[in-house]
Short mmCIF file of C-alpha atoms in Angstrom, two decimals:
data_model
loop_
_atom_site.label_atom_id
_atom_site.label_comp_id
_atom_site.label_asym_id
_atom_site.label_seq_id
_atom_site.Cartn_x
_atom_site.Cartn_y
_atom_site.Cartn_z
CA UNK F 1 119.36 194.41 79.50
CA UNK F 2 117.29 192.79 76.74
CA UNK F 3 118.29 190.83 73.68
CA UNK F 4 117.35 192.50 70.40
CA UNK F 5 116.48 190.27 67.46
CA UNK F 6 116.78 192.18 64.19
CA UNK F 7 115.02 190.73 61.16
CA UNK F 8 115.57 192.22 57.74
CA UNK F 9 112.40 192.15 55.63
CA UNK F 10 112.00 189.34 53.11
CA UNK F 11 113.09 189.75 49.52
CA UNK F 12 111.08 192.49 47.86
CA UNK F 13 110.02 193.35 44.34
CA UNK F 14 112.49 196.25 44.46
CA UNK F 15 115.34 193.90 45.44
CA UNK F 16 114.78 191.68 42.40
CA UNK F 17 114.31 194.68 40.10
CA UNK F 18 117.57 196.24 41.26
CA UNK F 19 115.82 199.34 42.57
CA UNK F 20 116.76 201.43 45.58
CA UNK F 21 113.33 201.47 47.17
CA UNK F 22 113.86 203.72 50.18
CA UNK F 23 110.45 204.97 51.35
CA UNK F 24 108.77 204.45 47.96
CA UNK F 25 105.22 203.24 48.72
CA UNK F 26 103.81 199.97 47.42
CA UNK F 27 107.01 197.90 47.57
CA UNK F 28 105.89 194.42 48.59
CA UNK F 29 107.52 191.03 49.09
CA UNK F 30 108.07 188.95 45.99
CA UNK F 31 107.22 185.24 45.89
CA UNK F 32 110.48 184.22 47.53
CA UNK F 33 110.14 186.96 50.14
CA UNK F 34 106.67 185.70 51.05
CA UNK F 35 108.08 182.19 51.49
CA UNK F 36 110.86 183.57 53.68
CA UNK F 37 108.29 185.34 55.83
CA UNK F 38 106.19 182.17 56.10
CA UNK F 39 109.21 180.30 57.48
CA UNK F 40 109.97 182.91 60.12
CA UNK F 41 107.58 181.63 62.86
CA UNK F 42 109.21 178.20 62.90
CA UNK F 43 112.72 179.67 62.86
CA UNK F 44 111.90 181.76 65.93
CA UNK F 45 109.65 179.20 67.66
CA UNK F 46 112.05 178.64 70.56
CA UNK F 47 112.40 182.35 71.33
CA UNK F 48 109.87 183.94 73.71
CA UNK F 49 109.30 187.44 72.37
CA UNK F 50 108.23 190.24 74.68
CA UNK F 51 107.52 192.83 71.98
CA UNK F 52 107.54 193.18 68.19
CA UNK F 53 108.51 196.49 66.59
CA UNK F 54 108.52 197.26 62.89
CA UNK F 55 109.45 199.80 60.30
CA UNK F 56 106.28 201.36 58.88
CA UNK F 57 107.09 200.20 55.35
CA UNK F 58 104.94 197.59 53.64
CA UNK F 59 107.68 195.01 53.06
CA UNK F 60 108.40 194.84 56.79
CA UNK F 61 104.73 194.62 57.71
CA UNK F 62 104.27 191.74 55.25
CA UNK F 63 107.34 189.95 56.64
CA UNK F 64 105.89 189.98 60.15
CA UNK F 65 102.34 188.94 59.20
CA UNK F 66 102.92 185.15 59.56
CA UNK F 67 104.76 185.62 62.86
CA UNK F 68 101.96 187.76 64.28
CA UNK F 69 99.39 185.22 63.13
CA UNK F 70 101.32 182.53 65.00
CA UNK F 71 101.57 184.70 68.13
CA UNK F 72 98.27 186.57 68.40
CA UNK F 73 99.05 187.59 71.97
CA UNK F 74 101.66 190.06 70.71
CA UNK F 75 100.90 193.63 69.66
CA UNK F 76 102.75 195.16 66.72
CA UNK F 77 104.43 198.49 67.41
CA UNK F 78 105.50 200.76 64.54
CA UNK F 79 108.52 203.04 64.88
CA UNK F 80 109.50 205.38 62.04
CA UNK F 81 113.04 205.60 63.40
CA UNK F 82 113.84 202.09 62.19
CA UNK F 83 112.38 202.80 58.74
CA UNK F 84 114.65 202.68 55.71
CA UNK F 85 117.23 205.37 55.04
CA UNK F 86 115.67 208.39 53.34
CA UNK F 87 117.49 208.20 50.01
CA UNK F 88 115.79 211.31 48.69
CA UNK F 89 116.28 211.82 44.95
CA UNK F 90 117.88 208.39 44.71
CA UNK F 91 114.68 206.63 45.82
CA UNK F 92 113.08 204.40 43.21
CA UNK F 93 116.07 204.58 40.87
CA UNK F 94 117.96 201.60 39.48
CA UNK F 95 121.18 200.89 41.35
CA UNK F 96 122.92 200.27 38.02
CA UNK F 97 122.22 203.91 37.10
CA UNK F 98 123.71 205.18 40.36
CA UNK F 99 127.03 203.34 40.18
CA UNK F 100 128.80 206.17 38.33
CA UNK F 101 127.40 208.95 40.51
CA UNK F 102 130.28 210.51 42.50
CA UNK F 103 128.23 210.17 45.65
CA UNK F 104 128.26 206.38 45.34
CA UNK F 105 132.00 206.30 46.00
CA UNK F 106 131.41 208.30 49.19
CA UNK F 107 128.59 205.94 50.23
CA UNK F 108 130.96 203.00 49.77
CA UNK F 109 134.21 204.41 51.14
CA UNK F 110 133.26 207.21 53.54
CA UNK F 111 129.58 206.74 54.45
CA UNK F 112 129.83 208.95 57.52
CA UNK F 113 130.22 211.86 55.07
CA UNK F 114 127.42 210.72 52.73
CA UNK F 115 124.16 212.67 52.52
CA UNK F 116 121.56 211.81 49.90
CA UNK F 117 120.21 214.71 47.80
CA UNK F 118 116.76 215.55 49.08
CA UNK F 119 117.15 212.87 51.76
CA UNK F 120 119.19 212.30 54.91
CA UNK F 121 122.78 211.58 55.83
CA UNK F 122 123.90 208.10 56.77
CA UNK F 123 125.03 209.49 60.12
CA UNK F 124 121.50 210.69 60.81
CA UNK F 125 120.13 207.29 59.78
CA UNK F 126 122.37 205.48 62.25
CA UNK F 127 121.69 207.98 65.03
CA UNK F 128 117.89 207.73 64.85
CA UNK F 129 117.96 203.93 64.69
CA UNK F 130 120.38 203.63 67.62
CA UNK F 131 118.27 206.04 69.68
CA UNK F 132 115.19 203.92 68.95
CA UNK F 133 116.98 200.77 70.13
CA UNK F 134 118.15 202.42 73.34
CA UNK F 135 114.64 203.60 74.14
CA UNK F 136 113.11 200.22 73.35
CA UNK F 137 115.78 198.46 75.44
CA UNK F 138 114.75 200.55 78.45
CA UNK F 139 111.04 200.02 77.79
CA UNK F 140 111.35 196.25 77.36
CA UNK F 141 113.51 195.90 80.46
CA UNK F 142 111.06 197.98 82.49
CA UNK F 143 108.00 196.04 81.32
CA UNK F 144 109.39 192.52 80.88
CA UNK F 145 112.64 192.27 82.82
CA UNK F 146 116.34 192.32 81.93
CA UNK F 147 116.36 188.88 80.29
CA UNK F 148 113.57 189.57 77.82
CA UNK F 149 113.98 189.31 74.04
CA UNK F 150 112.20 191.50 71.54
CA UNK F 151 112.16 191.74 67.76
CA UNK F 152 112.57 194.59 65.31
CA UNK F 153 111.88 194.18 61.58
CA UNK F 154 113.86 196.70 59.57
CA UNK F 155 116.09 197.22 56.53
CA UNK F 156 119.58 196.32 55.40
CA UNK F 157 121.36 199.62 55.95
CA UNK F 158 119.57 200.19 59.26
CA UNK F 159 120.55 196.77 60.61
CA UNK F 160 124.14 197.13 59.42
CA UNK F 161 124.40 200.51 61.13
CA UNK F 162 123.01 199.06 64.39
CA UNK F 163 125.52 196.22 64.28
CA UNK F 164 128.31 198.75 63.76
CA UNK F 165 127.04 200.78 66.71
CA UNK F 166 126.87 197.68 68.92
CA UNK F 167 130.40 196.45 68.23
CA UNK F 168 132.05 199.88 68.21
CA UNK F 169 132.71 199.83 64.47
CA UNK F 170 133.00 203.22 62.80
CA UNK F 171 130.21 203.93 60.33
CA UNK F 172 132.85 204.23 57.59
CA UNK F 173 133.39 200.47 57.93
CA UNK F 174 129.76 199.36 58.08
CA UNK F 175 129.70 198.41 54.38
CA UNK F 176 131.81 195.39 55.38
CA UNK F 177 128.72 193.92 57.07
CA UNK F 178 126.19 191.87 55.08
CA UNK F 179 122.61 191.01 56.04
CA UNK F 180 120.48 189.12 53.52
CA UNK F 181 116.70 189.31 53.18
CA UNK F 182 114.85 187.76 56.14
CA UNK F 183 118.13 187.16 57.95
CA UNK F 184 118.23 187.21 61.74
CA UNK F 185 120.78 189.28 63.64
CA UNK F 186 120.82 189.25 67.46
CA UNK F 187 122.46 191.68 69.84
CA UNK F 188 122.51 191.04 73.58
CA UNK F 189 122.76 194.28 75.52
CA UNK F 190 124.31 194.46 78.99
CA UNK F 191 125.03 197.29 81.42
CA UNK F 192 128.59 197.71 80.13
CA UNK F 193 128.57 196.55 76.50
CA UNK F 194 126.51 194.86 73.78
CA UNK F 195 127.40 191.44 72.39
CA UNK F 196 126.74 190.45 68.78
CA UNK F 197 125.51 186.86 69.04
CA UNK F 198 124.08 186.31 65.53
CA UNK F 199 124.78 188.12 62.28
CA UNK F 200 122.75 187.76 59.11
CA UNK F 201 121.67 184.19 59.89
CA UNK F 202 119.30 182.84 57.24
CA UNK F 203 119.67 179.16 58.09
CA UNK F 204 120.53 178.69 54.42
CA UNK F 205 124.10 178.44 53.18
CA UNK F 206 123.30 178.72 49.47
CA UNK F 207 124.66 182.27 49.43
CA UNK F 208 128.14 180.90 50.26
CA UNK F 209 128.32 178.83 47.07
CA UNK F 210 130.36 180.25 44.18
CA UNK F 211 128.24 182.35 41.85
CA UNK F 212 128.26 182.33 38.08
CA UNK F 213 128.81 186.08 38.20
CA UNK F 214 131.36 187.03 40.87
CA UNK F 215 130.14 189.39 43.57
CA UNK F 216 131.01 193.04 43.04
CA UNK F 217 133.48 194.72 45.37
CA UNK F 218 130.99 197.40 46.38
CA UNK F 219 128.38 196.83 49.06
CA UNK F 220 124.77 196.76 47.83
CA UNK F 221 123.14 199.98 48.97
CA UNK F 222 119.88 199.13 50.71
CA UNK F 223 121.02 195.58 51.44
CA UNK F 224 120.80 193.62 48.18
CA UNK F 225 118.59 190.74 47.10
CA UNK F 226 120.47 187.89 48.78
CA UNK F 227 121.28 184.49 47.33
CA UNK F 228 120.11 183.87 43.74
#
């Protein structure tokens, strides 16, 4: 079965503003995010891509623009099922304002029980994304063969949930996974099991350096802004 290359969108204006963007329209890449997107074609130059699939949200579309310009033979497919989690009433709010909400503890410690007011549950988010991947795996294998590779550009929580699904990790533990903006995660699917072959690879180790302000214990909902 195919190899799935998951790219998280580049750093966005919402990431740097500390906002939980969700499906809020008009969220674009910031200057650093645009530079990350511009570097993506060279990072993936050695990988023949059979298909490119994206979340419908602007920040993902902007991330893929340089790659599509470099590979004009590829058609961009949009799939709502790999769009960001529907955060409902939380969308567009500052994460700092949400820290003390009782739901945040559930999101961090027991996400399989978390449902956003006016939005969707994290279980539903994982289910729709995993179903999309399974359908695209079958389509890519049918059209391009079992050794093909294809790319999906999506969001932090979506990618983390797909990694958890691939390695048999319960959704309640998916907050232990980290994927930075414009990072590359690769999952090789086989008849019996998937293999996680890359996780959150940015090609940049700056995020491993000690920070002036220690990282918080909680996982950044939506994926965080990456290295400073």
